[in-house]
mmCIF file of C-alpha atoms in Angstrom:
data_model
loop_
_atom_site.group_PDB
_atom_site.id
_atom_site.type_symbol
_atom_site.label_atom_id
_atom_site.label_comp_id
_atom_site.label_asym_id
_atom_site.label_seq_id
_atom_site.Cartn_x
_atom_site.Cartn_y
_atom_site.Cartn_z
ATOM 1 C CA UNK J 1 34.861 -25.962 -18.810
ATOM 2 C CA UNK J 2 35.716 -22.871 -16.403
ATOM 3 C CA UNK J 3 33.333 -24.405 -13.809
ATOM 4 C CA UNK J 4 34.976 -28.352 -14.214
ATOM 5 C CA UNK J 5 38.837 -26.970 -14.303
ATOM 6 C CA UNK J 6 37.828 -24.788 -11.299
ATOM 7 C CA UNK J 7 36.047 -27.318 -9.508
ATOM 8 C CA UNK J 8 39.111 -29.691 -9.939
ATOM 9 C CA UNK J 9 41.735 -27.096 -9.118
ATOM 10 C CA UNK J 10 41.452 -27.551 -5.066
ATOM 11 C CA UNK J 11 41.990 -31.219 -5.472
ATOM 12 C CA UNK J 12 45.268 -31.331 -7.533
ATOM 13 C CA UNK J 13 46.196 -28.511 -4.458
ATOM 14 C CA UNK J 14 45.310 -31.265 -2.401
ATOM 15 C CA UNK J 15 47.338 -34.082 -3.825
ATOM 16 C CA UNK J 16 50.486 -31.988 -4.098
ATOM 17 C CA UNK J 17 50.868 -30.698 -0.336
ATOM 18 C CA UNK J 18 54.009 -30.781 0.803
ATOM 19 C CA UNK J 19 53.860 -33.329 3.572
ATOM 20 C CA UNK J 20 51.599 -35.878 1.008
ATOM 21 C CA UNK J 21 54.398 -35.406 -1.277
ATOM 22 C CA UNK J 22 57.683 -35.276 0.557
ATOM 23 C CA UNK J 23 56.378 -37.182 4.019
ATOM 24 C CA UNK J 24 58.247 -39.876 3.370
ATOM 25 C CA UNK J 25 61.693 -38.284 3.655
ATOM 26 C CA UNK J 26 60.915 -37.626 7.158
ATOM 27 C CA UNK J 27 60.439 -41.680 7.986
ATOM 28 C CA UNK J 28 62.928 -42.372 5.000
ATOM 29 C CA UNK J 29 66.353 -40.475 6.213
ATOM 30 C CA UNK J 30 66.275 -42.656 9.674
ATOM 31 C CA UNK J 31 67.071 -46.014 7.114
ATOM 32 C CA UNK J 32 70.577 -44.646 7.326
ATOM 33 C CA UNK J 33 70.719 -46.298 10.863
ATOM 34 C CA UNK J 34 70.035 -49.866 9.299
ATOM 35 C CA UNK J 35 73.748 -49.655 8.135
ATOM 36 C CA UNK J 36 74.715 -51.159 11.563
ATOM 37 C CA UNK J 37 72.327 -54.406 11.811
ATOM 38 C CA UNK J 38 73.577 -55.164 8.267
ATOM 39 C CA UNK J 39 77.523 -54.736 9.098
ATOM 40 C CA UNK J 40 76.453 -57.076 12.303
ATOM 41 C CA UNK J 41 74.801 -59.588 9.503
ATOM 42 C CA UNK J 42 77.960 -59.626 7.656
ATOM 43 C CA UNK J 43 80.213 -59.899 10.138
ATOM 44 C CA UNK J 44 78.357 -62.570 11.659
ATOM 45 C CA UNK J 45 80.047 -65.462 10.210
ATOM 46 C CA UNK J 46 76.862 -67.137 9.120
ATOM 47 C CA UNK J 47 77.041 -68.751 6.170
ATOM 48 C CA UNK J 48 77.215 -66.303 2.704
ATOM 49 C CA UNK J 49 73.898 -67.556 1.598
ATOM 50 C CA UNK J 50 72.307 -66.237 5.030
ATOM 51 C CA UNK J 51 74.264 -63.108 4.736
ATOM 52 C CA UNK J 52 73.250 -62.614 1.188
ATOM 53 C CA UNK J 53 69.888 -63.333 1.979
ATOM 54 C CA UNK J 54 69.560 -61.512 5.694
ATOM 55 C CA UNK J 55 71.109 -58.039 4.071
ATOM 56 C CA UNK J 56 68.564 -58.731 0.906
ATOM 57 C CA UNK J 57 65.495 -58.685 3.192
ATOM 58 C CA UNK J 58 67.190 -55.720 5.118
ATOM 59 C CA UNK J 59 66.785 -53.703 1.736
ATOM 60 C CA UNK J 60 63.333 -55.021 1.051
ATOM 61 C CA UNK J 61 62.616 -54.200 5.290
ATOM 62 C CA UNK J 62 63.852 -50.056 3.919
ATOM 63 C CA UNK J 63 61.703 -50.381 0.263
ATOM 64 C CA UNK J 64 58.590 -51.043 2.038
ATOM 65 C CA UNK J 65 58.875 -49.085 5.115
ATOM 66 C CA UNK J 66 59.605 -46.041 2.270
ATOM 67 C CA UNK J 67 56.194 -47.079 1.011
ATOM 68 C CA UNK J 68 54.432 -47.825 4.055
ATOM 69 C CA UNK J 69 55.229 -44.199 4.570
ATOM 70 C CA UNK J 70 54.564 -42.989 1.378
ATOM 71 C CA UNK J 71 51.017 -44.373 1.396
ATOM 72 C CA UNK J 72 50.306 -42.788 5.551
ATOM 73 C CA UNK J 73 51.629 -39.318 3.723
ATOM 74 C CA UNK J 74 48.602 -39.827 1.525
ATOM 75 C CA UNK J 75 46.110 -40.967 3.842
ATOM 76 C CA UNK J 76 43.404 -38.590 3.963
ATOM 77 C CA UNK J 77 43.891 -35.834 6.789
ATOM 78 C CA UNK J 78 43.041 -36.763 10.494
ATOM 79 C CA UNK J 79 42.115 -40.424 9.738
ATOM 80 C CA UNK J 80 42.682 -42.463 12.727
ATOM 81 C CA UNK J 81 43.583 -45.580 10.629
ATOM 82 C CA UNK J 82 45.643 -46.055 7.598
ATOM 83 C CA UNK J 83 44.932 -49.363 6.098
ATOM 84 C CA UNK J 84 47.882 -49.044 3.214
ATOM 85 C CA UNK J 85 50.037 -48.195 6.125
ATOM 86 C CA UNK J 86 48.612 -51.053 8.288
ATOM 87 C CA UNK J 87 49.420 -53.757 5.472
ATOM 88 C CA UNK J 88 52.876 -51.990 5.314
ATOM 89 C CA UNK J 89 53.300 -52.536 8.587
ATOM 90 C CA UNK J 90 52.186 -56.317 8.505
ATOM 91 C CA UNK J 91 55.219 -56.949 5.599
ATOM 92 C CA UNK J 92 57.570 -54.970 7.721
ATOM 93 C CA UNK J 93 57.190 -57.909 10.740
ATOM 94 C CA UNK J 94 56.962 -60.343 8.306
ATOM 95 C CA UNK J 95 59.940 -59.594 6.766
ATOM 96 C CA UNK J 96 61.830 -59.271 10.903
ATOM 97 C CA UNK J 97 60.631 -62.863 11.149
ATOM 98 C CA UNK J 98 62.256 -64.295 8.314
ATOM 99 C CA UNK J 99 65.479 -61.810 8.876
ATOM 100 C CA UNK J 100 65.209 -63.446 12.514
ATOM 101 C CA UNK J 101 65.302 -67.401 10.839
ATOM 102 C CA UNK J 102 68.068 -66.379 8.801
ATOM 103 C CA UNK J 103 70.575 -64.866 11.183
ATOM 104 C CA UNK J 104 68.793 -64.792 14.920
ATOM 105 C CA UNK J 105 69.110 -61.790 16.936
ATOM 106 C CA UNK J 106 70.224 -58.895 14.358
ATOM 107 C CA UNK J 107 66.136 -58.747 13.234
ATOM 108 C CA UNK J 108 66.134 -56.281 16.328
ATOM 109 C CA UNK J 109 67.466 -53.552 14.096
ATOM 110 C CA UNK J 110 63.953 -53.064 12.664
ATOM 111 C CA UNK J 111 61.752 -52.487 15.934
ATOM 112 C CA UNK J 112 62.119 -48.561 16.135
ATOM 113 C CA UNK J 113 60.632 -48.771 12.141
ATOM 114 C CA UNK J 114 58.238 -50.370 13.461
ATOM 115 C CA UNK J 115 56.835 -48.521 16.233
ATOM 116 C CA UNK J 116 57.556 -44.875 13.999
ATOM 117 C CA UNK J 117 55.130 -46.727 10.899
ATOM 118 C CA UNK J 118 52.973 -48.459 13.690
ATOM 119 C CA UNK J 119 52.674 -44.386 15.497
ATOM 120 C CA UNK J 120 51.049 -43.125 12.192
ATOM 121 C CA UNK J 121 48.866 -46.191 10.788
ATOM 122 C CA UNK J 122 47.420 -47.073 13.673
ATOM 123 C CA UNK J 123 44.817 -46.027 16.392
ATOM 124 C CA UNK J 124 47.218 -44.537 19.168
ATOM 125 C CA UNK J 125 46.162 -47.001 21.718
ATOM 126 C CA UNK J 126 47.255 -49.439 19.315
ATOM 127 C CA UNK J 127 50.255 -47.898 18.481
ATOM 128 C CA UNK J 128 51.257 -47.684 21.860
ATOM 129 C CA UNK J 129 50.588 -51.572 22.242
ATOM 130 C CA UNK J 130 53.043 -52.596 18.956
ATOM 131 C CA UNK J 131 55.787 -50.085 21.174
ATOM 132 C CA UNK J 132 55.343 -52.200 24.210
ATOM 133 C CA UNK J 133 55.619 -55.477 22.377
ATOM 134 C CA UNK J 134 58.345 -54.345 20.264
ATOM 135 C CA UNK J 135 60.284 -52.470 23.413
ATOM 136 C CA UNK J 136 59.986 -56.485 25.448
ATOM 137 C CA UNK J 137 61.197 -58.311 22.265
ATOM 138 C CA UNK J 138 64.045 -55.763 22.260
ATOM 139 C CA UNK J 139 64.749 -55.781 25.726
ATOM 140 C CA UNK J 140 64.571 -59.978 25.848
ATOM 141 C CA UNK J 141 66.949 -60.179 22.993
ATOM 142 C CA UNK J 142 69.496 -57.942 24.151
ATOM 143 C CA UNK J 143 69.447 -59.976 27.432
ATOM 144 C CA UNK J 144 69.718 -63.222 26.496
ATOM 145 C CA UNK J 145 72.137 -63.135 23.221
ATOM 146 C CA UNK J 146 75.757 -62.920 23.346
ATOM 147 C CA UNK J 147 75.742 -61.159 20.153
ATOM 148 C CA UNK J 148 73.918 -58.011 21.329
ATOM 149 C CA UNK J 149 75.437 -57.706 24.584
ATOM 150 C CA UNK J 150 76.795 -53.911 24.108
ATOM 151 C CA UNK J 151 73.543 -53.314 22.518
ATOM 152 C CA UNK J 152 71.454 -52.487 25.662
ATOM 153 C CA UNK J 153 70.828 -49.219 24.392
ATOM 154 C CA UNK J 154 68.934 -50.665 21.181
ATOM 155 C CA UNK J 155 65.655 -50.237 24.224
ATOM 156 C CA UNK J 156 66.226 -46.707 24.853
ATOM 157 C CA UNK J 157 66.681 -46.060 21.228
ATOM 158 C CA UNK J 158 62.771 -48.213 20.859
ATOM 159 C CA UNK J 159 61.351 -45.707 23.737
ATOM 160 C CA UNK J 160 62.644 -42.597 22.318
ATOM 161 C CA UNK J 161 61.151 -43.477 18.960
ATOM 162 C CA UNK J 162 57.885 -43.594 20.274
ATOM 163 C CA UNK J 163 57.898 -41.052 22.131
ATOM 164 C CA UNK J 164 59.024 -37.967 19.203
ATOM 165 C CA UNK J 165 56.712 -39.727 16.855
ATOM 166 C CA UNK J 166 53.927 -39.619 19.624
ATOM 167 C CA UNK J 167 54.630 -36.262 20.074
ATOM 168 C CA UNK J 168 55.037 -35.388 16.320
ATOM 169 C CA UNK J 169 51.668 -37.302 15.297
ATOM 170 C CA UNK J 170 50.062 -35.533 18.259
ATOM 171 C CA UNK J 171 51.193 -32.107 16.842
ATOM 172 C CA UNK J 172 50.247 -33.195 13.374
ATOM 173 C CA UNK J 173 46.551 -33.799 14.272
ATOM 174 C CA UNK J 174 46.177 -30.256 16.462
ATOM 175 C CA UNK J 175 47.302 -28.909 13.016
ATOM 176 C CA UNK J 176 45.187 -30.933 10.866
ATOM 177 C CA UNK J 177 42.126 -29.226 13.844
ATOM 178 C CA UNK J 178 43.482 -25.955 13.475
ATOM 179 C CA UNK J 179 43.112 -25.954 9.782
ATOM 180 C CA UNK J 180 39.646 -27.351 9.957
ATOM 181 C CA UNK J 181 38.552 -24.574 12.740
ATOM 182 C CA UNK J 182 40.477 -21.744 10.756
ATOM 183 C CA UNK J 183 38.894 -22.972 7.133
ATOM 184 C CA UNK J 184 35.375 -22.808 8.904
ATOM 185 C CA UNK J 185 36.273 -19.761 10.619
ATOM 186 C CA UNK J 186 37.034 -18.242 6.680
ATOM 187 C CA UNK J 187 34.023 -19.893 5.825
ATOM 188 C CA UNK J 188 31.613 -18.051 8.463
ATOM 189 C CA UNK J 189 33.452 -14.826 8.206
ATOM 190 C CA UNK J 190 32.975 -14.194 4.386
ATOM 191 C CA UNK J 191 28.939 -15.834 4.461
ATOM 192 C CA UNK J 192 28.851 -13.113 7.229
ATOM 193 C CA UNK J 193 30.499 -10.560 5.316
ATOM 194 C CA UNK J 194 28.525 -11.028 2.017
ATOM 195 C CA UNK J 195 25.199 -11.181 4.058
ATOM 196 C CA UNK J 196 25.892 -7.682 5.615
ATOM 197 C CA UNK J 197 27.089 -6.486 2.029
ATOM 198 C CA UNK J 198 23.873 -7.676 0.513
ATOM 199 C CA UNK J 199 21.742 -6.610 3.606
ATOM 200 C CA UNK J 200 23.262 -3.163 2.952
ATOM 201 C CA UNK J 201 22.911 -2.778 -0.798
ATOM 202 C CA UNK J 202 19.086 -4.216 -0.430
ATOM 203 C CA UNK J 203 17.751 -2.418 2.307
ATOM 204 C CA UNK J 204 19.006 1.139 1.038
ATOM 205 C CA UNK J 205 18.225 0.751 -2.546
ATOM 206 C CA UNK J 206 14.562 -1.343 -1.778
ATOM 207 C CA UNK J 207 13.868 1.815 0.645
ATOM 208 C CA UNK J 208 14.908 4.526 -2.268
ATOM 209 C CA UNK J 209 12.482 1.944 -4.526
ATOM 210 C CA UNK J 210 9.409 2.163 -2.612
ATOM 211 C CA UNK J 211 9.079 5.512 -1.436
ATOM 212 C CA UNK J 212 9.924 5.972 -5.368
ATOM 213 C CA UNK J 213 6.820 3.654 -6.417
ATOM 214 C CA UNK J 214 5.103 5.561 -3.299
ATOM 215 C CA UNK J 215 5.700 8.874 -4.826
ATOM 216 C CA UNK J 216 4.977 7.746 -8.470
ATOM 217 C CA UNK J 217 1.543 6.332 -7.596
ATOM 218 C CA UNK J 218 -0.053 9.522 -5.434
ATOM 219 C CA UNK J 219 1.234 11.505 -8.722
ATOM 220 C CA UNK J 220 -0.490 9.280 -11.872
ATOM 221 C CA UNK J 221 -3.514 11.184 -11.735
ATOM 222 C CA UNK J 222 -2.381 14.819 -10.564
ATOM 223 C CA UNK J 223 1.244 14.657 -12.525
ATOM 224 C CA UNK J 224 1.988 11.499 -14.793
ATOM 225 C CA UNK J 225 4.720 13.084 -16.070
ATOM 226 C CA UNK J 226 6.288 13.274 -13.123
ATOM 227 C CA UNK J 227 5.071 9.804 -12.271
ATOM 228 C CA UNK J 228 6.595 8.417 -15.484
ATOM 229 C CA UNK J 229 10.008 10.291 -14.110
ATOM 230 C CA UNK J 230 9.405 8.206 -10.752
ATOM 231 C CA UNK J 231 8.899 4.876 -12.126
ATOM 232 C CA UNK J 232 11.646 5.091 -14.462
ATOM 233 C CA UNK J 233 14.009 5.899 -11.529
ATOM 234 C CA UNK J 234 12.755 2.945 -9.847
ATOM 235 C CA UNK J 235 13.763 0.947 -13.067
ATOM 236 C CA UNK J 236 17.726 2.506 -12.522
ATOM 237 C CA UNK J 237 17.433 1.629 -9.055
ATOM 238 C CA UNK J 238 16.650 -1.984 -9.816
ATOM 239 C CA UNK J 239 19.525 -2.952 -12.000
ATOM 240 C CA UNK J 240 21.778 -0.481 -9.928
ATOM 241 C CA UNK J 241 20.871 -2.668 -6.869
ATOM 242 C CA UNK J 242 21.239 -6.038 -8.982
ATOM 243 C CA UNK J 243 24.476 -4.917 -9.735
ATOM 244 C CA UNK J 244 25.662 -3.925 -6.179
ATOM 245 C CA UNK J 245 24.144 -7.685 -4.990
ATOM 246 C CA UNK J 246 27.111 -9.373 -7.839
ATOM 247 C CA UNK J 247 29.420 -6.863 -6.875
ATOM 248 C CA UNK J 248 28.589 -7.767 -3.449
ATOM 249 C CA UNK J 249 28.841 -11.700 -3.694
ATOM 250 C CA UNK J 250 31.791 -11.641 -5.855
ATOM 251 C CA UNK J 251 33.933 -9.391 -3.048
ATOM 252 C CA UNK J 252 34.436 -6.255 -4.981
ATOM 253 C CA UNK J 253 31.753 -4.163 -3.439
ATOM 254 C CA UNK J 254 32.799 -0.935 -2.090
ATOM 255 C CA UNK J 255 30.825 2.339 -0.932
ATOM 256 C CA UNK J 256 31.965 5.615 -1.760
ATOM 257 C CA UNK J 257 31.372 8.459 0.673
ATOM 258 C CA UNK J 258 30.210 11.019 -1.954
ATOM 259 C CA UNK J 259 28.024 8.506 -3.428
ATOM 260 C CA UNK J 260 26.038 7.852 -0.663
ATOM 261 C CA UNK J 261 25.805 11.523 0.476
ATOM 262 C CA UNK J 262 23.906 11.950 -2.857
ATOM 263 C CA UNK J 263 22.283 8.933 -2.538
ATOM 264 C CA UNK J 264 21.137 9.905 0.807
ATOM 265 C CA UNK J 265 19.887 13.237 -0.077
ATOM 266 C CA UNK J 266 17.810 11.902 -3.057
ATOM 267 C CA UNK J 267 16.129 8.906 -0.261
ATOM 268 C CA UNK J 268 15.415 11.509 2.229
ATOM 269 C CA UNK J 269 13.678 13.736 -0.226
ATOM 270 C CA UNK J 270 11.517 11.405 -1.374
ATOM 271 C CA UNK J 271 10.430 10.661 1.558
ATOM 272 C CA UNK J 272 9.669 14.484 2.804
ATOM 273 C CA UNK J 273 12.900 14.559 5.135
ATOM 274 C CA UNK J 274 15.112 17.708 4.828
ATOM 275 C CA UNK J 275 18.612 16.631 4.796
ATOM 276 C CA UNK J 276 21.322 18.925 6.229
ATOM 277 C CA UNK J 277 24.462 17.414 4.610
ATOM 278 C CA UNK J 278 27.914 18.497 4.950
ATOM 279 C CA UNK J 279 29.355 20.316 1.932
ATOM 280 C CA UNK J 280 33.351 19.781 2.600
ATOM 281 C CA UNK J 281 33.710 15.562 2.453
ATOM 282 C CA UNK J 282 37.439 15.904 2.260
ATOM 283 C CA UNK J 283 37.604 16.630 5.621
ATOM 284 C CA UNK J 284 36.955 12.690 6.320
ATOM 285 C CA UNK J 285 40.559 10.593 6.755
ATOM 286 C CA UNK J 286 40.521 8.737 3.619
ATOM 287 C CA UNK J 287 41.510 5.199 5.853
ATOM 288 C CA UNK J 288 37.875 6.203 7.257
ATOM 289 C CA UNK J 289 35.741 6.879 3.864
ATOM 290 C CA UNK J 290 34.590 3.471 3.136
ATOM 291 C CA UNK J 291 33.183 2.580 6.523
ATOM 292 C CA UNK J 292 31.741 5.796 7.038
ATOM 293 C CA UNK J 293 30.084 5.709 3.723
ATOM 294 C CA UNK J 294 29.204 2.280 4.744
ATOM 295 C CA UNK J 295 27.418 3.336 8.405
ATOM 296 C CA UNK J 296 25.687 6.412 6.880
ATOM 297 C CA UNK J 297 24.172 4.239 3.967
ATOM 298 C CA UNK J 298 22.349 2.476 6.816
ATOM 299 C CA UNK J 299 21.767 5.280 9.436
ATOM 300 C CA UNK J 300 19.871 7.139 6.600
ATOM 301 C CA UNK J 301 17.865 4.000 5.340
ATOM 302 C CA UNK J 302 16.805 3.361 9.218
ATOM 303 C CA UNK J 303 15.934 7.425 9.803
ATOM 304 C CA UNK J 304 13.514 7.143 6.721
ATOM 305 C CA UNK J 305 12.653 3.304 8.062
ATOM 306 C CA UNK J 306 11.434 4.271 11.491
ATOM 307 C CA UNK J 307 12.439 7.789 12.784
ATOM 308 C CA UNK J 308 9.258 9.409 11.253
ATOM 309 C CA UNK J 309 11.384 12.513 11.133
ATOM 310 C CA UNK J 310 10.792 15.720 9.419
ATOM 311 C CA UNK J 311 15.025 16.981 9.402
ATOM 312 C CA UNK J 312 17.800 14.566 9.523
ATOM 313 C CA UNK J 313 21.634 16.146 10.138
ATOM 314 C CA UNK J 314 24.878 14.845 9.047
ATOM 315 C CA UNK J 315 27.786 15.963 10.131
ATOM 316 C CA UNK J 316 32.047 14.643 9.559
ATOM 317 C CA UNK J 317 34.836 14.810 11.018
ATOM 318 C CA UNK J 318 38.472 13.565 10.427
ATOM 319 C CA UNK J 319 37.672 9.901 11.939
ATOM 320 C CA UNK J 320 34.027 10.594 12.975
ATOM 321 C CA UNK J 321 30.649 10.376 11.599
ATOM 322 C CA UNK J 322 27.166 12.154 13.700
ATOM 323 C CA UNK J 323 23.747 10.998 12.090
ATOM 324 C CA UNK J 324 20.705 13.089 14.024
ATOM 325 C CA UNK J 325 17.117 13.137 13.432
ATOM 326 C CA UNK J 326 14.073 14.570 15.136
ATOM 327 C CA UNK J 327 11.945 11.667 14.880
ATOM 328 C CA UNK J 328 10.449 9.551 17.367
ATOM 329 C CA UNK J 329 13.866 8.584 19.033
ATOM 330 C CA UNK J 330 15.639 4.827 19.958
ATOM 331 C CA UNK J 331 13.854 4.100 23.314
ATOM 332 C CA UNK J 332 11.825 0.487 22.389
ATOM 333 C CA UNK J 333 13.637 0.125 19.111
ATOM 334 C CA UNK J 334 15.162 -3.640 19.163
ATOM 335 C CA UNK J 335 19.381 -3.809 17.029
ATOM 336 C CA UNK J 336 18.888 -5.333 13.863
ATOM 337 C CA UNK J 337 20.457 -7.056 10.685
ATOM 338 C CA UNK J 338 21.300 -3.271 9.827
ATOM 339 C CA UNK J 339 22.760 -1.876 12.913
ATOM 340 C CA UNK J 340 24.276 -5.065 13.563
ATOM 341 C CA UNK J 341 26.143 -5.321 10.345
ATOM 342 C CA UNK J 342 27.354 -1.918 10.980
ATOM 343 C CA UNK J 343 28.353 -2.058 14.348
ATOM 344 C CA UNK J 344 30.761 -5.375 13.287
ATOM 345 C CA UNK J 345 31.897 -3.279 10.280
ATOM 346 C CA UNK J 346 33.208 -0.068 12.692
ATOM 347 C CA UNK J 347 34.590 -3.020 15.489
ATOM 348 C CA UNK J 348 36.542 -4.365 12.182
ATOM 349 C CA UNK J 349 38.080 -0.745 11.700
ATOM 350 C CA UNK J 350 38.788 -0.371 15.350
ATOM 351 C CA UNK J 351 36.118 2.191 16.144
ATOM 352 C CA UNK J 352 33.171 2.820 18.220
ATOM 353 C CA UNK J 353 29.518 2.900 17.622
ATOM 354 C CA UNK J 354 27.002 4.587 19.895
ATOM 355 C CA UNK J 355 22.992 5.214 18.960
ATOM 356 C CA UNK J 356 21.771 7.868 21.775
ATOM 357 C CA UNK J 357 18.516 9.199 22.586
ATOM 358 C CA UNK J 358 18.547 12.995 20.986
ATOM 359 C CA UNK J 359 15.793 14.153 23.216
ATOM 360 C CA UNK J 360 13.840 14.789 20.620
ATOM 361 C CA UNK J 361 15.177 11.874 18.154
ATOM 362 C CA UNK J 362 18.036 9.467 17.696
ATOM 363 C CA UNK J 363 21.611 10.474 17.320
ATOM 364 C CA UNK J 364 23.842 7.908 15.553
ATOM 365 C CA UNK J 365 27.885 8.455 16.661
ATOM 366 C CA UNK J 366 30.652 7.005 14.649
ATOM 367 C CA UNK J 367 34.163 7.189 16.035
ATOM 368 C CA UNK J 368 37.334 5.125 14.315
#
């Protein structure tokens, strides 16, 4: 049940965003305008059936241009073509047709409806074909009827409708990109961020584990009490590293500085590395402890990875971190997973990373 109501939760967010909900006020306040082809009906001195009918079909022209906009606010995100919009669009010049049998000339009223539905339901070379047809019809009927005269303007008012809802559907499909990019973007940056959690959490605690099992089996014969001590820390290890992975997935993982410093000390033992460790940890910034503990988690699983070094040398600071060895040193050693995961974790805080050749060994510098 938590899975299905979960699962389903995204698409009610979905179906209630603002613009697939409220869109249509945005196409719908502009209807205001139709007041003045409808006083023209009226005072046309057509017949009062025509005029009944003509200002009847003006009302149905503003119902389904409300819906025709109503169903493009739905339309899924980005599409290039809106068929409910389309048919909308169809009954809209249906509808100027029979306005235009009734009482001639004042059907003109509707083109700038149509090109703002056509502008969103449409393709936008097709959009910009409807505006061209619709801008001649406007311009030919202002021309040649003695009715619409003063309305010259009615063509300007046609162009500069297509040319704010160009602009407006143009901005409202960068938007609909930008979303896409910046959802992938989240997307990337947490499978990133739960791969160098995991990588972290693994790699230590699977290093601590086999020199463990390492330890244990050169000691079955000589010391099997000891061994049994061993093995049974590589149990705790296990689930403690099962647990960091969920902890890690689910977002909640966090390293603590004094953690690791014990943690480290116990790796490096087993495997026959003196560790000179700092005694005083408060001396670290505490906006600095978590990605210090972080980088000295790995530093210390790559000295007992590949320094073969007999001391290893930590040393803090207020917003630094020093990790020496005197092992074989970096020269021919290629960045990986590890380093790499660390390096992106001290850019993230603003710092600097540098691994330098100690002459002998490998100093790792952290400053943030």
């Amino acid at each position: 049940m938590s899975a299905s109501s979960s699962a389903a939760r995204p698409d009610r967010a979905m179906v209630t965003h603002p613009w697939q909900r409220w869109g249509w006020v945005m196409g719908g306040v502009w209807l205001v305008f139709l007041a003045f082809p409808i006083a023209g009906v009226v005072d046309s001195g057509e017949s009062r059936p025509r005029v009944v009918a003509a200002v009847a079909l003006f009302v149905l022209f503003a119902a389904v241009y409300i819906r025709g906009f109503r169903a493009v606010s739905r339309a899924p995100s980005g599409a290039a073509v809106v068929r409910g919009g389309v048919v909308h669009l169809v009954a809209l010049l249906l509808i100027c047709l029979a306005i235009h049998v009734l009482v001639g000339p004042a059907s003109v009223g509707g083109g700038p409806y149509l090109v703002a539905l056509a502008m969103f339901a449409l393709p936008m070379w097709a959009a910009v074909g409807v505006t061209a047809v619709v801008l001649a019809l406007t311009a030919w009927l202002t021309s040649v009827s003695s009715e619409l005269a003063d309305t010259w303007y009615l063509s300007g008012i046609v162009l500069l409708v297509a040319v704010v809802t160009a602009v407006v559907r143009t901005i409202e499909r960068r938007g609909i990109l930008h979303d896409e990019l910046a959802a992938e973007l989240t997307v990337t940056a947490e499978r990133d961020r739960v791969a160098r959690d995991v990588h972290d959490v693994i790699g230590h605690t699977l290093t601590a584990m086999s020199l463990k099992a390492d330890v244990a089996e050169r000691l079955v014969a000589t010391d099997p009490e000891r061994a049994r001590q061993e093995i049974a820390e590589v149990g705790v290890l296990s689930r403690q590293a099962l647990a960091e992975v969920r902890a890690a997935v689910g977002g909640i993982r966090s390293a603590r500085l004094d953690d690791e410093i014990a943690s480290a000390e116990r790796v490096l033992a087993s495997a026959g590395i003196r560790a000179d460790m700092p005694d005083d940890l408060s001396v670290v910034d505490p906006r600095h402890r978590v990605v210090v503990a972080w980088v000295l988690r790995e530093a210390v699983t790559n000295v007992v990875r590949h320094s073969n070094a007999s001391v290893c040398r930590v040393a803090l600071g207020p917003a630094s971190l020093t990790v020496e060895d005197d092992g074989r040193g970096p020269s021919g050693l290629r960045e990986g997973n590890g380093l790499r995961g660390v390096r992106e974790r001290v850019d993230a805080a603003g710092g600097v990373l540098r691994v330098l050749d100690a002459a002998p060994g490998t100093r790792l510098e952290v400053t943030l």
